[in-house]
mmCIF file of C-alpha atoms and ligand atoms in Angstrom:
data_model
loop_
_atom_site.group_PDB
_atom_site.id
_atom_site.type_symbol
_atom_site.label_atom_id
_atom_site.label_comp_id
_atom_site.label_asym_id
_atom_site.label_seq_id
_atom_site.Cartn_x
_atom_site.Cartn_y
_atom_site.Cartn_z
ATOM 1 C CA UNK A 1 71.065 11.399 4.513
ATOM 2 C CA UNK A 2 69.205 8.426 3.019
ATOM 3 C CA UNK A 3 65.703 8.319 3.578
ATOM 4 C CA UNK A 4 64.393 5.954 1.212
ATOM 5 C CA UNK A 5 65.315 1.892 1.198
ATOM 6 C CA UNK A 6 64.391 -0.522 -1.034
ATOM 7 C CA UNK A 7 64.723 -4.001 0.654
ATOM 8 C CA UNK A 8 64.207 -7.421 -0.574
ATOM 9 C CA UNK A 9 62.135 -9.119 2.106
ATOM 10 C CA UNK A 10 63.251 -12.657 1.094
ATOM 11 C CA UNK A 11 61.169 -15.412 -0.628
ATOM 12 C CA UNK A 12 58.663 -15.757 2.350
ATOM 13 C CA UNK A 13 60.339 -17.434 5.495
ATOM 14 C CA UNK A 14 60.598 -14.033 7.466
ATOM 15 C CA UNK A 15 64.318 -15.427 8.885
ATOM 16 C CA UNK A 16 65.554 -15.096 5.696
ATOM 17 C CA UNK A 17 65.359 -11.383 5.403
ATOM 18 C CA UNK A 18 69.136 -9.869 5.884
ATOM 19 C CA UNK A 19 69.844 -8.556 8.989
ATOM 20 C CA UNK A 20 70.276 -4.917 7.400
ATOM 21 C CA UNK A 21 66.762 -5.266 6.151
ATOM 22 C CA UNK A 22 65.666 -5.666 9.243
ATOM 23 C CA UNK A 23 67.536 -3.271 11.101
ATOM 24 C CA UNK A 24 66.059 -0.809 8.612
ATOM 25 C CA UNK A 25 62.680 -2.137 9.320
ATOM 26 C CA UNK A 26 62.983 -1.468 12.568
ATOM 27 C CA UNK A 27 63.850 1.872 12.080
ATOM 28 C CA UNK A 28 61.357 2.925 9.190
ATOM 29 C CA UNK A 29 58.521 5.521 9.790
ATOM 30 C CA UNK A 30 56.531 4.460 6.696
ATOM 31 C CA UNK A 31 56.509 0.858 5.084
ATOM 32 C CA UNK A 32 55.143 0.290 1.325
ATOM 33 C CA UNK A 33 55.160 -3.338 0.836
ATOM 34 C CA UNK A 34 54.587 -5.601 -1.771
ATOM 35 C CA UNK A 35 51.446 -7.078 -0.219
ATOM 36 C CA UNK A 36 50.720 -9.986 -2.983
ATOM 37 C CA UNK A 37 54.128 -11.851 -2.146
ATOM 38 C CA UNK A 38 55.885 -10.277 0.721
ATOM 39 C CA UNK A 39 55.101 -12.349 3.975
ATOM 40 C CA UNK A 40 53.402 -9.908 6.359
ATOM 41 C CA UNK A 41 55.206 -11.726 9.308
ATOM 42 C CA UNK A 42 58.416 -9.385 8.345
ATOM 43 C CA UNK A 43 56.249 -6.311 9.205
ATOM 44 C CA UNK A 44 56.550 -7.653 12.829
ATOM 45 C CA UNK A 45 59.783 -6.144 13.031
ATOM 46 C CA UNK A 46 58.652 -2.581 12.530
ATOM 47 C CA UNK A 47 57.700 -0.012 15.186
ATOM 48 C CA UNK A 48 54.269 0.340 16.478
ATOM 49 C CA UNK A 49 51.784 2.890 15.062
ATOM 50 C CA UNK A 50 53.993 3.598 11.667
ATOM 51 C CA UNK A 51 52.169 3.957 8.549
ATOM 52 C CA UNK A 52 52.000 0.557 6.434
ATOM 53 C CA UNK A 53 50.874 0.696 2.877
ATOM 54 C CA UNK A 54 50.362 -2.632 0.367
ATOM 55 C CA UNK A 55 51.340 -1.414 -2.902
ATOM 56 C CA UNK A 56 49.434 -4.164 -4.556
ATOM 57 C CA UNK A 57 46.462 -1.863 -4.134
ATOM 58 C CA UNK A 58 48.544 1.267 -5.381
ATOM 59 C CA UNK A 59 50.127 2.139 -8.715
ATOM 60 C CA UNK A 60 53.245 4.092 -9.178
ATOM 61 C CA UNK A 61 52.399 7.627 -8.657
ATOM 62 C CA UNK A 62 50.593 6.581 -5.403
ATOM 63 C CA UNK A 63 53.731 4.958 -4.361
ATOM 64 C CA UNK A 64 56.094 7.729 -5.328
ATOM 65 C CA UNK A 65 53.634 10.309 -3.629
ATOM 66 C CA UNK A 66 53.672 8.385 -0.454
ATOM 67 C CA UNK A 67 57.577 8.098 -0.733
ATOM 68 C CA UNK A 68 58.208 11.722 -1.719
ATOM 69 C CA UNK A 69 55.735 13.065 0.860
ATOM 70 C CA UNK A 70 57.156 10.853 3.804
ATOM 71 C CA UNK A 71 60.619 12.405 2.919
ATOM 72 C CA UNK A 72 59.498 15.752 3.119
ATOM 73 C CA UNK A 73 58.233 15.060 6.625
ATOM 74 C CA UNK A 74 61.633 13.878 7.334
ATOM 75 C CA UNK A 75 60.653 10.082 7.515
ATOM 76 C CA UNK A 76 62.435 6.966 6.781
ATOM 77 C CA UNK A 77 60.602 4.889 4.045
ATOM 78 C CA UNK A 78 61.206 1.058 3.491
ATOM 79 C CA UNK A 79 60.026 0.267 0.346
ATOM 80 C CA UNK A 80 59.600 -3.843 0.881
ATOM 81 C CA UNK A 81 59.863 -6.099 -2.025
ATOM 82 C CA UNK A 82 59.667 -9.853 -2.298
ATOM 83 C CA UNK A 83 62.774 -11.910 -2.847
ATOM 84 C CA UNK A 84 65.476 -9.801 -4.365
ATOM 85 C CA UNK A 85 64.213 -6.427 -5.858
ATOM 86 C CA UNK A 86 66.355 -6.598 -8.633
ATOM 87 C CA UNK A 87 64.394 -9.503 -10.286
ATOM 88 C CA UNK A 88 61.193 -8.686 -11.535
ATOM 89 C CA UNK A 89 60.846 -6.330 -8.987
ATOM 90 C CA UNK A 90 59.907 -3.201 -11.219
ATOM 91 C CA UNK A 91 62.023 -0.605 -9.178
ATOM 92 C CA UNK A 92 64.100 0.599 -11.448
ATOM 93 C CA UNK A 93 61.095 2.792 -12.358
ATOM 94 C CA UNK A 94 60.776 3.724 -8.712
ATOM 95 C CA UNK A 95 64.659 4.485 -8.222
ATOM 96 C CA UNK A 96 64.703 6.571 -11.631
ATOM 97 C CA UNK A 97 61.675 8.727 -10.370
ATOM 98 C CA UNK A 98 63.148 9.350 -6.984
ATOM 99 C CA UNK A 99 66.526 10.612 -8.772
ATOM 100 C CA UNK A 100 65.343 13.979 -10.119
ATOM 101 C CA UNK A 101 63.595 14.943 -6.960
ATOM 102 C CA UNK A 102 67.091 14.716 -5.313
ATOM 103 C CA UNK A 103 65.984 12.190 -3.099
ATOM 104 C CA UNK A 104 68.642 9.509 -1.965
ATOM 105 C CA UNK A 105 68.096 5.835 -1.771
ATOM 106 C CA UNK A 106 69.864 2.713 -1.083
ATOM 107 C CA UNK A 107 69.059 -1.263 -2.190
ATOM 108 C CA UNK A 108 69.156 -3.687 0.360
ATOM 109 C CA UNK A 109 69.588 -7.187 -1.498
ATOM 110 C CA UNK A 110 67.620 -10.315 -0.287
ATOM 111 C CA UNK A 111 67.076 -13.906 -1.188
ATOM 112 C CA UNK A 112 65.615 -14.385 -4.381
ATOM 113 C CA UNK A 113 62.903 -16.930 -4.790
ATOM 114 C CA UNK A 114 65.220 -18.994 -7.155
ATOM 115 C CA UNK A 115 67.890 -19.426 -4.751
ATOM 116 C CA UNK A 116 65.522 -20.524 -2.114
ATOM 117 C CA UNK A 117 63.878 -22.731 -4.394
ATOM 118 C CA UNK A 118 67.362 -24.399 -4.801
ATOM 119 C CA UNK A 119 67.662 -24.800 -1.089
ATOM 120 C CA UNK A 120 64.072 -26.610 -0.797
ATOM 121 C CA UNK A 121 65.289 -28.917 -3.690
ATOM 122 C CA UNK A 122 68.793 -29.198 -2.150
ATOM 123 C CA UNK A 123 69.904 -28.700 -5.172
ATOM 124 C CA UNK A 124 73.320 -26.907 -6.914
ATOM 125 C CA UNK A 125 72.373 -25.518 -10.026
ATOM 126 C CA UNK A 126 75.797 -25.374 -11.697
ATOM 127 C CA UNK A 127 77.279 -29.106 -11.368
ATOM 128 C CA UNK A 128 80.550 -29.482 -13.228
ATOM 129 C CA UNK A 129 80.185 -31.226 -16.671
ATOM 130 C CA UNK A 130 76.330 -30.761 -16.949
ATOM 131 C CA UNK A 131 75.756 -26.917 -16.453
ATOM 132 C CA UNK A 132 77.660 -23.937 -15.143
ATOM 133 C CA UNK A 133 75.024 -21.601 -16.367
ATOM 134 C CA UNK A 134 71.869 -20.435 -14.632
ATOM 135 C CA UNK A 135 69.385 -19.034 -16.986
ATOM 136 C CA UNK A 136 66.646 -16.788 -14.927
ATOM 137 C CA UNK A 137 63.606 -16.023 -17.358
ATOM 138 C CA UNK A 138 59.693 -16.218 -17.929
ATOM 139 C CA UNK A 139 57.302 -16.827 -20.247
ATOM 140 C CA UNK A 140 55.926 -13.947 -22.137
ATOM 141 C CA UNK A 141 52.877 -12.671 -20.275
ATOM 142 C CA UNK A 142 51.519 -8.912 -20.266
ATOM 143 C CA UNK A 143 55.182 -7.943 -20.143
ATOM 144 C CA UNK A 144 56.366 -8.501 -23.750
ATOM 145 C CA UNK A 145 59.691 -10.706 -23.988
ATOM 146 C CA UNK A 146 62.624 -9.535 -26.441
ATOM 147 C CA UNK A 147 62.791 -11.475 -29.591
ATOM 148 C CA UNK A 148 65.898 -12.986 -28.813
ATOM 149 C CA UNK A 149 65.024 -13.743 -25.520
ATOM 150 C CA UNK A 150 61.987 -16.437 -26.404
ATOM 151 C CA UNK A 151 61.877 -19.325 -24.134
ATOM 152 C CA UNK A 152 62.320 -21.824 -26.845
ATOM 153 C CA UNK A 153 65.252 -19.894 -28.097
ATOM 154 C CA UNK A 154 67.060 -19.733 -24.506
ATOM 155 C CA UNK A 155 66.356 -23.306 -24.164
ATOM 156 C CA UNK A 156 68.587 -24.122 -26.943
ATOM 157 C CA UNK A 157 71.536 -23.650 -24.470
ATOM 158 C CA UNK A 158 70.386 -26.776 -22.500
ATOM 159 C CA UNK A 159 71.480 -24.780 -19.333
ATOM 160 C CA UNK A 160 69.838 -24.919 -16.040
ATOM 161 C CA UNK A 161 66.426 -22.652 -16.108
ATOM 162 C CA UNK A 162 64.538 -21.048 -13.241
ATOM 163 C CA UNK A 163 61.464 -19.839 -14.925
ATOM 164 C CA UNK A 164 59.775 -17.510 -12.799
ATOM 165 C CA UNK A 165 55.740 -15.890 -13.080
ATOM 166 C CA UNK A 166 54.921 -18.804 -15.392
ATOM 167 C CA UNK A 167 53.363 -21.903 -13.934
ATOM 168 C CA UNK A 168 50.026 -20.711 -14.853
ATOM 169 C CA UNK A 169 51.228 -21.149 -18.411
ATOM 170 C CA UNK A 170 53.079 -24.556 -17.766
ATOM 171 C CA UNK A 171 51.293 -26.045 -21.125
ATOM 172 C CA UNK A 172 52.990 -23.346 -22.884
ATOM 173 C CA UNK A 173 56.420 -23.366 -21.044
ATOM 174 C CA UNK A 174 56.666 -27.267 -21.931
ATOM 175 C CA UNK A 175 55.680 -26.744 -25.542
ATOM 176 C CA UNK A 176 58.529 -24.206 -25.853
ATOM 177 C CA UNK A 177 61.223 -26.202 -23.882
ATOM 178 C CA UNK A 178 60.579 -28.677 -26.005
ATOM 179 C CA UNK A 179 60.659 -27.038 -28.996
ATOM 180 C CA UNK A 180 63.650 -25.179 -28.370
ATOM 181 C CA UNK A 181 65.440 -28.716 -28.051
ATOM 182 C CA UNK A 182 65.280 -30.052 -24.366
ATOM 183 C CA UNK A 183 64.256 -33.784 -24.533
ATOM 184 C CA UNK A 184 61.047 -35.184 -23.263
ATOM 185 C CA UNK A 185 63.101 -36.979 -20.535
ATOM 186 C CA UNK A 186 64.718 -33.515 -18.987
ATOM 187 C CA UNK A 187 63.890 -33.309 -15.282
ATOM 188 C CA UNK A 188 61.672 -30.548 -14.015
ATOM 189 C CA UNK A 189 61.100 -29.662 -10.406
ATOM 190 C CA UNK A 190 58.293 -27.134 -9.529
ATOM 191 C CA UNK A 191 58.776 -25.683 -5.807
ATOM 192 C CA UNK A 192 55.534 -23.883 -4.794
ATOM 193 C CA UNK A 193 55.917 -21.257 -2.226
ATOM 194 C CA UNK A 194 59.520 -22.289 -1.193
ATOM 195 C CA UNK A 195 60.240 -21.429 2.548
ATOM 196 C CA UNK A 196 57.033 -20.881 3.729
ATOM 197 C CA UNK A 197 55.198 -23.027 6.024
ATOM 198 C CA UNK A 198 53.166 -24.384 3.194
ATOM 199 C CA UNK A 199 56.232 -25.262 0.836
ATOM 200 C CA UNK A 200 55.721 -27.806 -1.703
ATOM 201 C CA UNK A 201 57.816 -29.533 -4.056
ATOM 202 C CA UNK A 202 56.261 -31.429 -7.456
ATOM 203 C CA UNK A 203 58.916 -33.465 -9.437
ATOM 204 C CA UNK A 204 58.523 -35.065 -13.297
ATOM 205 C CA UNK A 205 59.834 -34.677 -16.480
ATOM 206 C CA UNK A 206 59.165 -32.199 -19.471
ATOM 207 C CA UNK A 207 57.158 -35.230 -20.297
ATOM 208 C CA UNK A 208 55.065 -36.036 -17.002
ATOM 209 C CA UNK A 209 54.917 -32.706 -15.014
ATOM 210 C CA UNK A 210 51.837 -31.405 -16.821
ATOM 211 C CA UNK A 211 50.002 -34.342 -15.742
ATOM 212 C CA UNK A 212 51.249 -33.758 -12.454
ATOM 213 C CA UNK A 213 50.537 -30.152 -12.024
ATOM 214 C CA UNK A 214 46.844 -30.844 -13.211
ATOM 215 C CA UNK A 215 46.388 -33.049 -10.412
ATOM 216 C CA UNK A 216 47.231 -30.532 -8.002
ATOM 217 C CA UNK A 217 45.261 -27.931 -9.117
ATOM 218 C CA UNK A 218 45.857 -24.403 -9.216
ATOM 219 C CA UNK A 219 49.268 -23.217 -8.329
ATOM 220 C CA UNK A 220 50.588 -19.905 -7.164
ATOM 221 C CA UNK A 221 53.745 -18.393 -6.279
ATOM 222 C CA UNK A 222 55.934 -21.267 -7.782
ATOM 223 C CA UNK A 223 59.308 -21.664 -9.771
ATOM 224 C CA UNK A 224 59.834 -23.996 -12.638
ATOM 225 C CA UNK A 225 63.293 -25.607 -12.632
ATOM 226 C CA UNK A 226 64.181 -27.198 -15.652
ATOM 227 C CA UNK A 227 67.840 -28.885 -16.222
ATOM 228 C CA UNK A 228 69.934 -31.921 -16.309
ATOM 229 C CA UNK A 229 71.641 -31.045 -12.978
ATOM 230 C CA UNK A 230 68.204 -32.075 -11.359
ATOM 231 C CA UNK A 231 69.306 -36.070 -12.341
ATOM 232 C CA UNK A 232 73.039 -35.531 -12.630
ATOM 233 C CA UNK A 233 76.034 -38.009 -12.814
ATOM 234 C CA UNK A 234 78.267 -34.878 -12.413
ATOM 235 C CA UNK A 235 81.931 -34.831 -12.214
ATOM 236 C CA UNK A 236 83.393 -33.651 -8.826
ATOM 237 C CA UNK A 237 84.014 -29.729 -8.658
ATOM 238 C CA UNK A 238 87.481 -28.446 -8.911
ATOM 239 C CA UNK A 239 87.259 -26.334 -6.251
ATOM 240 C CA UNK A 240 87.627 -28.857 -3.594
ATOM 241 C CA UNK A 241 89.601 -31.436 -5.290
ATOM 242 C CA UNK A 242 92.663 -32.530 -3.642
ATOM 243 C CA UNK A 243 95.047 -32.194 -6.764
ATOM 244 C CA UNK A 244 93.846 -28.342 -7.458
ATOM 245 C CA UNK A 245 95.178 -25.776 -5.936
ATOM 246 C CA UNK A 246 93.853 -22.063 -5.624
ATOM 247 C CA UNK A 247 94.535 -18.793 -3.959
ATOM 248 C CA UNK A 248 93.624 -20.445 -0.502
ATOM 249 C CA UNK A 249 95.087 -23.598 -0.771
ATOM 250 C CA UNK A 250 97.959 -25.782 -2.108
ATOM 251 C CA UNK A 251 97.476 -28.963 -4.078
ATOM 252 C CA UNK A 252 97.964 -32.082 -2.193
ATOM 253 C CA UNK A 253 99.030 -35.349 -3.579
ATOM 254 C CA UNK A 254 96.047 -37.693 -4.387
ATOM 255 C CA UNK A 255 96.179 -40.683 -1.834
ATOM 256 C CA UNK A 256 97.845 -43.313 -4.620
ATOM 257 C CA UNK A 257 100.685 -40.824 -5.016
ATOM 258 C CA UNK A 258 101.251 -40.070 -1.206
HETATM 259 N N1 LIG B 301 61.562 -10.406 -6.767
HETATM 260 C C1 LIG B 301 61.410 -11.764 -6.575
HETATM 261 C C2 LIG B 301 60.285 -12.433 -7.781
HETATM 262 C C3 LIG B 301 59.002 -11.557 -7.879
HETATM 263 S S1 LIG B 301 58.599 -12.117 -9.549
HETATM 264 C C4 LIG B 301 62.383 -12.741 -6.375
HETATM 265 O O1 LIG B 301 63.698 -12.237 -6.271
HETATM 266 O O2 LIG B 301 62.174 -14.165 -5.996
HETATM 267 C C5 LIG B 301 57.186 -13.385 -8.771
HETATM 268 C C6 LIG B 301 57.572 -14.527 -9.039
HETATM 269 O O3 LIG B 301 58.403 -14.940 -8.394
HETATM 270 C C7 LIG B 301 56.450 -15.618 -8.870
HETATM 271 O O4 LIG B 301 55.368 -15.780 -9.917
HETATM 272 C C8 LIG B 301 57.140 -16.850 -8.693
HETATM 273 O O5 LIG B 301 57.525 -17.703 -9.912
HETATM 274 C C9 LIG B 301 58.359 -16.390 -8.001
HETATM 275 N N2 LIG B 301 58.367 -16.623 -6.545
HETATM 276 C C10 LIG B 301 58.165 -15.668 -5.679
HETATM 277 N N3 LIG B 301 58.254 -16.109 -4.369
HETATM 278 C C11 LIG B 301 58.333 -17.343 -4.515
HETATM 279 C C12 LIG B 301 58.391 -18.700 -3.431
HETATM 280 N N4 LIG B 301 58.496 -18.519 -2.112
HETATM 281 N N5 LIG B 301 58.672 -20.028 -4.229
HETATM 282 C C13 LIG B 301 58.678 -20.110 -5.490
HETATM 283 N N6 LIG B 301 58.884 -19.118 -6.359
HETATM 284 C C14 LIG B 301 58.552 -17.985 -5.750
#
């Protein structure tokens, strides 16, 4: 029987957790949540009086010790991560440590912040004729970047880019993107705390966004989106094109042909 669940809590708004994630929180006996980013409001779904741990103050061994003890006691553990746990969630090392112990676990996906950011911007990332690719990346911090994934290298594709964990190094982000071939007038949007009540949107270009952000002061929990989709003059999608048939719909003649 599965006793450990890794849950994506979503980007902030407690209504953006999945029904399944909510149901497991309602049943959990022990909750370990990433307190630096997960909205504590989601913990309101939990039963009264259960053990709740904030992993921001714990190391991996402590998280694992709490998890194993709870499992031995026959309890259900919810390990709650922000957004979706597959993106910069550091869940692999936790899952891999449970495997040799014979502890079964399940992962419940969540709404990643790069998607909540698109919703806040009311923006599609994949516009026909502009970009059909989304690059999820970050600037190198304490976690080193593989050589082929340097920001300047990725920028050469001119795809839509969602840059996590990097707003505090914005100057370096701009420098690398420009080095990689994005022109100075490429649009940039920064969404701070997407889906939270204090969500903020800053827009500019690679040339102007540095000054705009400086005026705002220190930003935390922000997503940087770069790419021509942000100001695109795009082609209409084929999916809803009258003349384009697919598995669920036959082609219709355009009005001129009718
Ligand atoms: N697993 C998470 C990402 C964790 S890394 C996810 O899927 O969203 C933390 C980074 O995510 C932050 O530095 C920031 O870049 C981004 N982030 C998290 N929540 C955010 C939010 N509500 N709005 C904008 N960016 C957010």
